[in-house]
Coordinates of C-alpha atoms in Angstrom, one line a residue:
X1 CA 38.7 -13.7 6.0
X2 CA 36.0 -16.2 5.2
X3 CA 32.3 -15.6 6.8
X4 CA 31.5 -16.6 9.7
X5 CA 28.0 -18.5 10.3
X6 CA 26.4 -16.0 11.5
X7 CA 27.3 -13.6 8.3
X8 CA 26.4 -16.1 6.0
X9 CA 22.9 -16.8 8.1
X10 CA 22.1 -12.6 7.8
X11 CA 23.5 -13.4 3.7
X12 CA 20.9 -15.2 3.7
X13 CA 18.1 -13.4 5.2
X14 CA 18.6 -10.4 3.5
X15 CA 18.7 -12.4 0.0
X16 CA 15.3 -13.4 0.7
X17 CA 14.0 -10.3 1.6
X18 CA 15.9 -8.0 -1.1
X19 CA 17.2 -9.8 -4.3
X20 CA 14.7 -12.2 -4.3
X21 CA 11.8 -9.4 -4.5
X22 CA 13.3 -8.1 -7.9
X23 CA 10.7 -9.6 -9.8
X24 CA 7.4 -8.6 -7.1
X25 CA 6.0 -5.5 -7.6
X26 CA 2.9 -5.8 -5.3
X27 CA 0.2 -5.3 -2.1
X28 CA 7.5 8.4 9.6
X29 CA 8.6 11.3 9.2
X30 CA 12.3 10.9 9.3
X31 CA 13.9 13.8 12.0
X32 CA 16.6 11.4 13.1
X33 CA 19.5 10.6 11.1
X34 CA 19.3 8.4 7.9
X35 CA 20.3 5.1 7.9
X36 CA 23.6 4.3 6.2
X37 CA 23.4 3.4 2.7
X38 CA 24.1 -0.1 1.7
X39 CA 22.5 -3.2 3.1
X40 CA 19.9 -3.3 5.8
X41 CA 21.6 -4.9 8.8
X42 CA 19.3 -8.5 9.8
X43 CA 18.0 -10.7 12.5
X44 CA 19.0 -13.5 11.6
X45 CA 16.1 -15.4 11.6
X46 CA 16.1 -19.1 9.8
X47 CA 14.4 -19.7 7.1
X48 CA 11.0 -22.5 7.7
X49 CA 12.3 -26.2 6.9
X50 CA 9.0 -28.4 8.4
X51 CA 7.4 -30.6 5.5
X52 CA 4.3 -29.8 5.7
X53 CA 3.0 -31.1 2.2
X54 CA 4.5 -35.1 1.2
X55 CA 1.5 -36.5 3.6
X56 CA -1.3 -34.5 1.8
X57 CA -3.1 -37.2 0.2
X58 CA -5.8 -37.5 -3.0
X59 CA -9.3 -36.4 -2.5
X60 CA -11.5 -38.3 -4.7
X61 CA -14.3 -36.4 -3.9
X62 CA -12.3 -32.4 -4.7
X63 CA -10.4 -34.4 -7.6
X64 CA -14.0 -35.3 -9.4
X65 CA -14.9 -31.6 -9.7
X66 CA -11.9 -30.8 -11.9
X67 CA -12.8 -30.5 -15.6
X68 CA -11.9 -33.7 -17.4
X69 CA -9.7 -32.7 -19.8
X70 CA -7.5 -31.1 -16.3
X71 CA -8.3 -34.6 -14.8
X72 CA -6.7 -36.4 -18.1
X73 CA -3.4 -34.3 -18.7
X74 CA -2.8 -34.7 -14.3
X75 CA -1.4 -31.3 -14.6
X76 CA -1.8 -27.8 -13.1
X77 CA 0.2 -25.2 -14.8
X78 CA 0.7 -22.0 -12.1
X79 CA 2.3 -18.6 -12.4
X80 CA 3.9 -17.7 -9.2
X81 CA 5.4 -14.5 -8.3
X82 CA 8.8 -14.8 -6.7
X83 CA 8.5 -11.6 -4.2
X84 CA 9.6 -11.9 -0.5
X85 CA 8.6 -14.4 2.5
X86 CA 6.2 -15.7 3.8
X87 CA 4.4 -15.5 0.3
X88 CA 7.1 -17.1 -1.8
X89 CA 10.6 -16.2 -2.5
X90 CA 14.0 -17.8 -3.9
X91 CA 16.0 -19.4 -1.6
X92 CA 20.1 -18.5 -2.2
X93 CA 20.4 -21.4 -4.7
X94 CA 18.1 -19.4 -7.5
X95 CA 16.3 -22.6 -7.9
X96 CA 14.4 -23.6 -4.8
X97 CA 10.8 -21.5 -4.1
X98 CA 9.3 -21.7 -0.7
X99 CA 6.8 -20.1 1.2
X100 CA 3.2 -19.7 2.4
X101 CA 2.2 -20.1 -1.3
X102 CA 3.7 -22.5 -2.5
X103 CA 3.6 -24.7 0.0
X104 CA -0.5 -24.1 0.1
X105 CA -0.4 -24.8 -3.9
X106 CA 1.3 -27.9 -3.8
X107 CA -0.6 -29.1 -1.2
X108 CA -4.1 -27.9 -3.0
X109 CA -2.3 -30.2 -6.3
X110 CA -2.4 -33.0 -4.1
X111 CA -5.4 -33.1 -3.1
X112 CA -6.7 -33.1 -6.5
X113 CA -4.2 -35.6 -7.8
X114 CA -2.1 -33.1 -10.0
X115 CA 1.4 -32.7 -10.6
X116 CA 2.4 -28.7 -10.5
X117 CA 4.0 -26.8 -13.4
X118 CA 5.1 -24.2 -12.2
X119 CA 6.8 -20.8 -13.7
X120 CA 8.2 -18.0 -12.0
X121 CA 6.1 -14.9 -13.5
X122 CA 6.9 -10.8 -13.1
X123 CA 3.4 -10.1 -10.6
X124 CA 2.0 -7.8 -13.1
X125 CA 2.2 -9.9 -15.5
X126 CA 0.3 -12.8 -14.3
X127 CA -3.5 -11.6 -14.1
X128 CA -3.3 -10.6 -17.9
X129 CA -1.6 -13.8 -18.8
X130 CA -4.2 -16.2 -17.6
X131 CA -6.5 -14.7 -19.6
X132 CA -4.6 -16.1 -22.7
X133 CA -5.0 -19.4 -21.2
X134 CA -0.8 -19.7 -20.8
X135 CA -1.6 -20.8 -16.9
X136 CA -4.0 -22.2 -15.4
X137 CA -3.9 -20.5 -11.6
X138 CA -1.8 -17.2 -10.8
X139 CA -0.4 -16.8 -7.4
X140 CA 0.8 -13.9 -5.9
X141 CA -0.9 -12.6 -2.8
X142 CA -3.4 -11.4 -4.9
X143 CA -6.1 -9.5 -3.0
X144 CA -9.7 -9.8 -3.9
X145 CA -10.9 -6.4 -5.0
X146 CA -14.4 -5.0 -6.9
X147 CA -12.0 -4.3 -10.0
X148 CA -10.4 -6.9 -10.1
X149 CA -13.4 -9.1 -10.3
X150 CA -14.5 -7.7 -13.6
X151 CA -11.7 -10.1 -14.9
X152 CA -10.5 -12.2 -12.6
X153 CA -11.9 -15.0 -10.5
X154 CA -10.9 -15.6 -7.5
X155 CA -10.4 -19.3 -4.8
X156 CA -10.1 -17.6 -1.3
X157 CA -7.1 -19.2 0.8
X158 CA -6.1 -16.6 3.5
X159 CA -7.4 -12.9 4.7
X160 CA -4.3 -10.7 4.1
X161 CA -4.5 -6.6 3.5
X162 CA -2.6 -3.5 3.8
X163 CA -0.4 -2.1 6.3
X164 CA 2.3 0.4 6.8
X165 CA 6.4 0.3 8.0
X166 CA 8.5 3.2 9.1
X167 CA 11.7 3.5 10.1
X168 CA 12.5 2.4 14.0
X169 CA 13.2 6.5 14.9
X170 CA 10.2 7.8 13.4
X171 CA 7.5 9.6 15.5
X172 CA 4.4 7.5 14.2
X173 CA 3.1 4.8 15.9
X174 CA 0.1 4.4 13.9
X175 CA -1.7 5.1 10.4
X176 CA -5.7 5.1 11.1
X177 CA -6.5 7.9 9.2
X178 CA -4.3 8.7 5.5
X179 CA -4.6 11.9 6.3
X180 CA -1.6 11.3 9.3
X181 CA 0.5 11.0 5.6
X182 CA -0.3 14.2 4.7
X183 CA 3.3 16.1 3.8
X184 CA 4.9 12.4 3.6
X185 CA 7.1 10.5 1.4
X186 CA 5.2 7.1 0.9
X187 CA 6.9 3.8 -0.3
X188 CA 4.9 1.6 -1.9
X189 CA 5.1 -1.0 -5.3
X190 CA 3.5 -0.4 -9.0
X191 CA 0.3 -1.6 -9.8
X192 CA -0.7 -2.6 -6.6
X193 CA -4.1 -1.9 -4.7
X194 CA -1.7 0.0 -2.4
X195 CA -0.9 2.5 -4.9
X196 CA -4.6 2.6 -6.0
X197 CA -5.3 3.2 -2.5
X198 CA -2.9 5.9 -2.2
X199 CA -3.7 7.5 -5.1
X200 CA -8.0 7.8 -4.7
X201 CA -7.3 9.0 -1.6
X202 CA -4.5 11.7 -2.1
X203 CA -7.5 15.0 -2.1
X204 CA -7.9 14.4 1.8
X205 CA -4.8 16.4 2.3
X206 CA -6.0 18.9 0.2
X207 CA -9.2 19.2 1.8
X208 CA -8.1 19.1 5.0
X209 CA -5.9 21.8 4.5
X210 CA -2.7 20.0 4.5
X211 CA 0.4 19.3 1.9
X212 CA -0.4 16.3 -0.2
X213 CA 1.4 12.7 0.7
X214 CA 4.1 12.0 -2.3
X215 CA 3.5 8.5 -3.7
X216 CA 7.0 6.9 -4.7
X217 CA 6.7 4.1 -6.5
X218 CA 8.9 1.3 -7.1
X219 CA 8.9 -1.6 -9.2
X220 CA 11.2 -3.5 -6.5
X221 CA 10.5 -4.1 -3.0
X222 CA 13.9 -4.4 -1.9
X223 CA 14.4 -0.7 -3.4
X224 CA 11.4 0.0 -1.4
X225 CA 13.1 -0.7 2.3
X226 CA 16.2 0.7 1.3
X227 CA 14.6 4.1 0.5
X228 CA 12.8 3.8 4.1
X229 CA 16.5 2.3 5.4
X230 CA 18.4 5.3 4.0
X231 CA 15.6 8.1 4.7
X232 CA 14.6 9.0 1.5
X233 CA 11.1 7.4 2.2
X234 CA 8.9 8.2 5.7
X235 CA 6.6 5.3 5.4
X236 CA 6.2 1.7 3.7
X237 CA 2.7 0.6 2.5
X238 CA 2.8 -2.8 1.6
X239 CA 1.0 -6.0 2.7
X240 CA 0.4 -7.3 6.5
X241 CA 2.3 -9.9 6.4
X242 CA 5.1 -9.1 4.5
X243 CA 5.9 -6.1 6.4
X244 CA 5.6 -8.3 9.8
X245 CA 7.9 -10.6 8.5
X246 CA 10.2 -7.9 7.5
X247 CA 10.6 -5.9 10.2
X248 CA 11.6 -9.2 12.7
X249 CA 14.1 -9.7 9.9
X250 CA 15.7 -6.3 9.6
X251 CA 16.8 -3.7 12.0
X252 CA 16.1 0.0 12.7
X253 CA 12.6 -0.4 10.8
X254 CA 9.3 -1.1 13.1
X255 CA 5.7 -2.5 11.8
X256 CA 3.6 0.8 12.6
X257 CA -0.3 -1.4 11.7
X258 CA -3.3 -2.6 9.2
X259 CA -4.5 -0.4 7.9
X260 CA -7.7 -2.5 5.8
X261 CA -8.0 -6.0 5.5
X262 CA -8.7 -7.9 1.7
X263 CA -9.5 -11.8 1.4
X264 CA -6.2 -13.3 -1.1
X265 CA -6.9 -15.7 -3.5
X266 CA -5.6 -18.1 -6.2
X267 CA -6.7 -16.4 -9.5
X268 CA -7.9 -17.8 -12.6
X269 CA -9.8 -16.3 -15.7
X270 CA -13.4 -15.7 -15.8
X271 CA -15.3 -18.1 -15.8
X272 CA -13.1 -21.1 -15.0
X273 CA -14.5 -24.4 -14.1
X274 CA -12.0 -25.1 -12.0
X275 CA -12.8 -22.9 -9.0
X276 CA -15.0 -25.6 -7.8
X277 CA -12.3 -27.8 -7.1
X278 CA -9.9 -25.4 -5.8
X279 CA -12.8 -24.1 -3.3
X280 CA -13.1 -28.1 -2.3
X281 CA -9.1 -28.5 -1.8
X282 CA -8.4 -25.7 0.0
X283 CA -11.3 -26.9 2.5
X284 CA -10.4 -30.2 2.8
X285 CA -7.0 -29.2 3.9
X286 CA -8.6 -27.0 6.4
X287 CA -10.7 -29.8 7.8
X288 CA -7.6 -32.7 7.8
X289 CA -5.3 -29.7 9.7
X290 CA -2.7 -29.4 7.0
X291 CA -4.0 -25.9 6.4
X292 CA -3.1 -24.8 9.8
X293 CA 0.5 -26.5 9.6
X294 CA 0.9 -24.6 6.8
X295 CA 0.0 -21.0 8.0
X296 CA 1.8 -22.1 11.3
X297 CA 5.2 -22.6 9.8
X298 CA 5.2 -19.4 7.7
X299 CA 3.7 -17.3 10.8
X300 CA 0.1 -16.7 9.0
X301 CA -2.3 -18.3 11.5
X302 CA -3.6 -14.8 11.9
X303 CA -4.2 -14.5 8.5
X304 CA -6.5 -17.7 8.4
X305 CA -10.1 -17.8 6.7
X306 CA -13.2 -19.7 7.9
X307 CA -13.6 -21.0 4.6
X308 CA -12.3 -20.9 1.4
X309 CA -15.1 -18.8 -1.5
X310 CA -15.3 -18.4 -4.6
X311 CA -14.8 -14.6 -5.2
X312 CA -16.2 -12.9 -2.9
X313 CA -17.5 -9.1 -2.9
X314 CA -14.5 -7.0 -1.4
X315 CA -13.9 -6.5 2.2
X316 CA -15.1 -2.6 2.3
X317 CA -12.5 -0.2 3.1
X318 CA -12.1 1.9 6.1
X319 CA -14.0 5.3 6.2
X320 CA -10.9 7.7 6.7

């Protein structure tokens, strides 16, 4: 029997949201009966077609801050991590990329006048590969963090953070304290400053008394919902957005809440000279209103900054 529309729509979805997070590895209790295992079942949704970049136009004024020899070549070479929606993800062709990120890249390389090179990059690889001075800019949802400033500087473009998932039948209905894990299976990807959160703050449990939290990590997000899907995981701690964008796309699973917020950034090595001029784009796009069009097609407009900065201190955590 061939598939009907509608299957091949859900195909869809659940490619975006599963196979194409193989190469991301980012930022309830379950009483009820597991999920079944196999694919989660989907919404549906479509997929955001609005061009919302061919009318972005040069900015001579952002394009004169760019180092010469970047002005010269015309050229921004980016590593971009290929996770999930709204960040950036494969579409079912293996060759198209879309998304929030993407779409605000391409839009910061017109404003300065430069073509994009981009390469699809494993996420953990990308921070230690611009040091090399392979890439120019990393993209990646990359939250802005105290560490991670040691290395890494940061061009602000939207105010993400953490937040946790569960399944649809579990008994939480919110996480503000990490303690509320205590005796939990947690979800969550490698490497991430979920896992480092995770992770510092595991002896709560033990000095409130209670059975630590069990950190599972996994180097795929897709294998992270299906462990929540089939039971074997209580709770999903990932990013804000991603999860809300999940959980309209997939059923039986529920957005539970932030948790901390962090400013997200393109990244570049220390000390690059080109942070002035991604600081300028990213503002002038604000000002014209492409930057709005932008988060508004991909469902971010909560996630908009004032103002794009140049890395600034880290948003501090919550106390509990």
């Amino acid at each position: 029997m061939s598939p009907t529309s509608t299957q091949r729509r859900h195909t869809v979805v659940f490619t975006l949201i599963t196979a194409a997070a193989l190469t991301l590895t980012a930022c309830g209790a379950g009483d009820g009966p597991a999920a079944p295992a196999g694919p989660a079942r989907t919404k549906g949704a479509a997929v955001p077609t609005a061009d919302v970049v061919s009318s972005v136009t040069r900015d001579e004024a952002a394009a004169k801050l760019l180092p010469p020899d970047v002005r010269r070549r015309g050229t921004i070479g980016v590593a971009s991590a290929s996770g999930t929606l709204p960040g950036a993800a494969y579409l079912p062709d293996g060759r198209t990329l879309v998304g929030g990120d993407v779409d605000l890249t391409d839009a910061v390389a017109k404003v300065l006048g430069l073509r994009v090179r981009r390469e699809v990059v494993g996420w953990d690889a990308i921070l230690p590969a611009l040091g090399s001075g392979k890439y120019d800019v990393g993209t990646g949802n990359f939250g802005v963090t105290e560490e991670r400033r040691r290395t890494i500087d940061f061009v602000t473009y939207v105010n993400d953070g953490q937040g946790f998932a569960a399944r649809a039948d579990s008994p939480l209905k919110e996480i503000t304290d990490l303690t509320q894990l205590c005796g939990l299976k947690v979800a969550t990807g490698g490497g991430t400053t979920f896992e480092a959160t995770l992770e510092r703050n595991r002896p709560r449990c033990a000095a409130a008394g209670k059975k630590p939290y069990d950190v599972q990590v996994f180097g795929d997000l897709g294998a992270q919902w299906m462990s929540l899907q089939q039971g074997r995981s209580d709770v999903l701690m990932s990013t804000v957005n991603g999860l809300r964008y999940a959980v309209t796309q997939q059923e039986n699973v529920k957005f539970l809440n932030e948790y901390r917020r962090l400013d997200v950034g393109f990244a570049f090595k220390k000390g690059t000279p080109l942070a002035p001029a991604f600081q300028a784009a990213v503002n002038r796009l604000k000002a014209d209103g492409t930057y709005d069009r932008i988060l508004r097609k991909w469902g971010l407009t909560e996630s908009a900054i004032a103002a794009s900065r140049i890395s600034p201190p880290e948003i501090p955590a919550p106390a509990k």
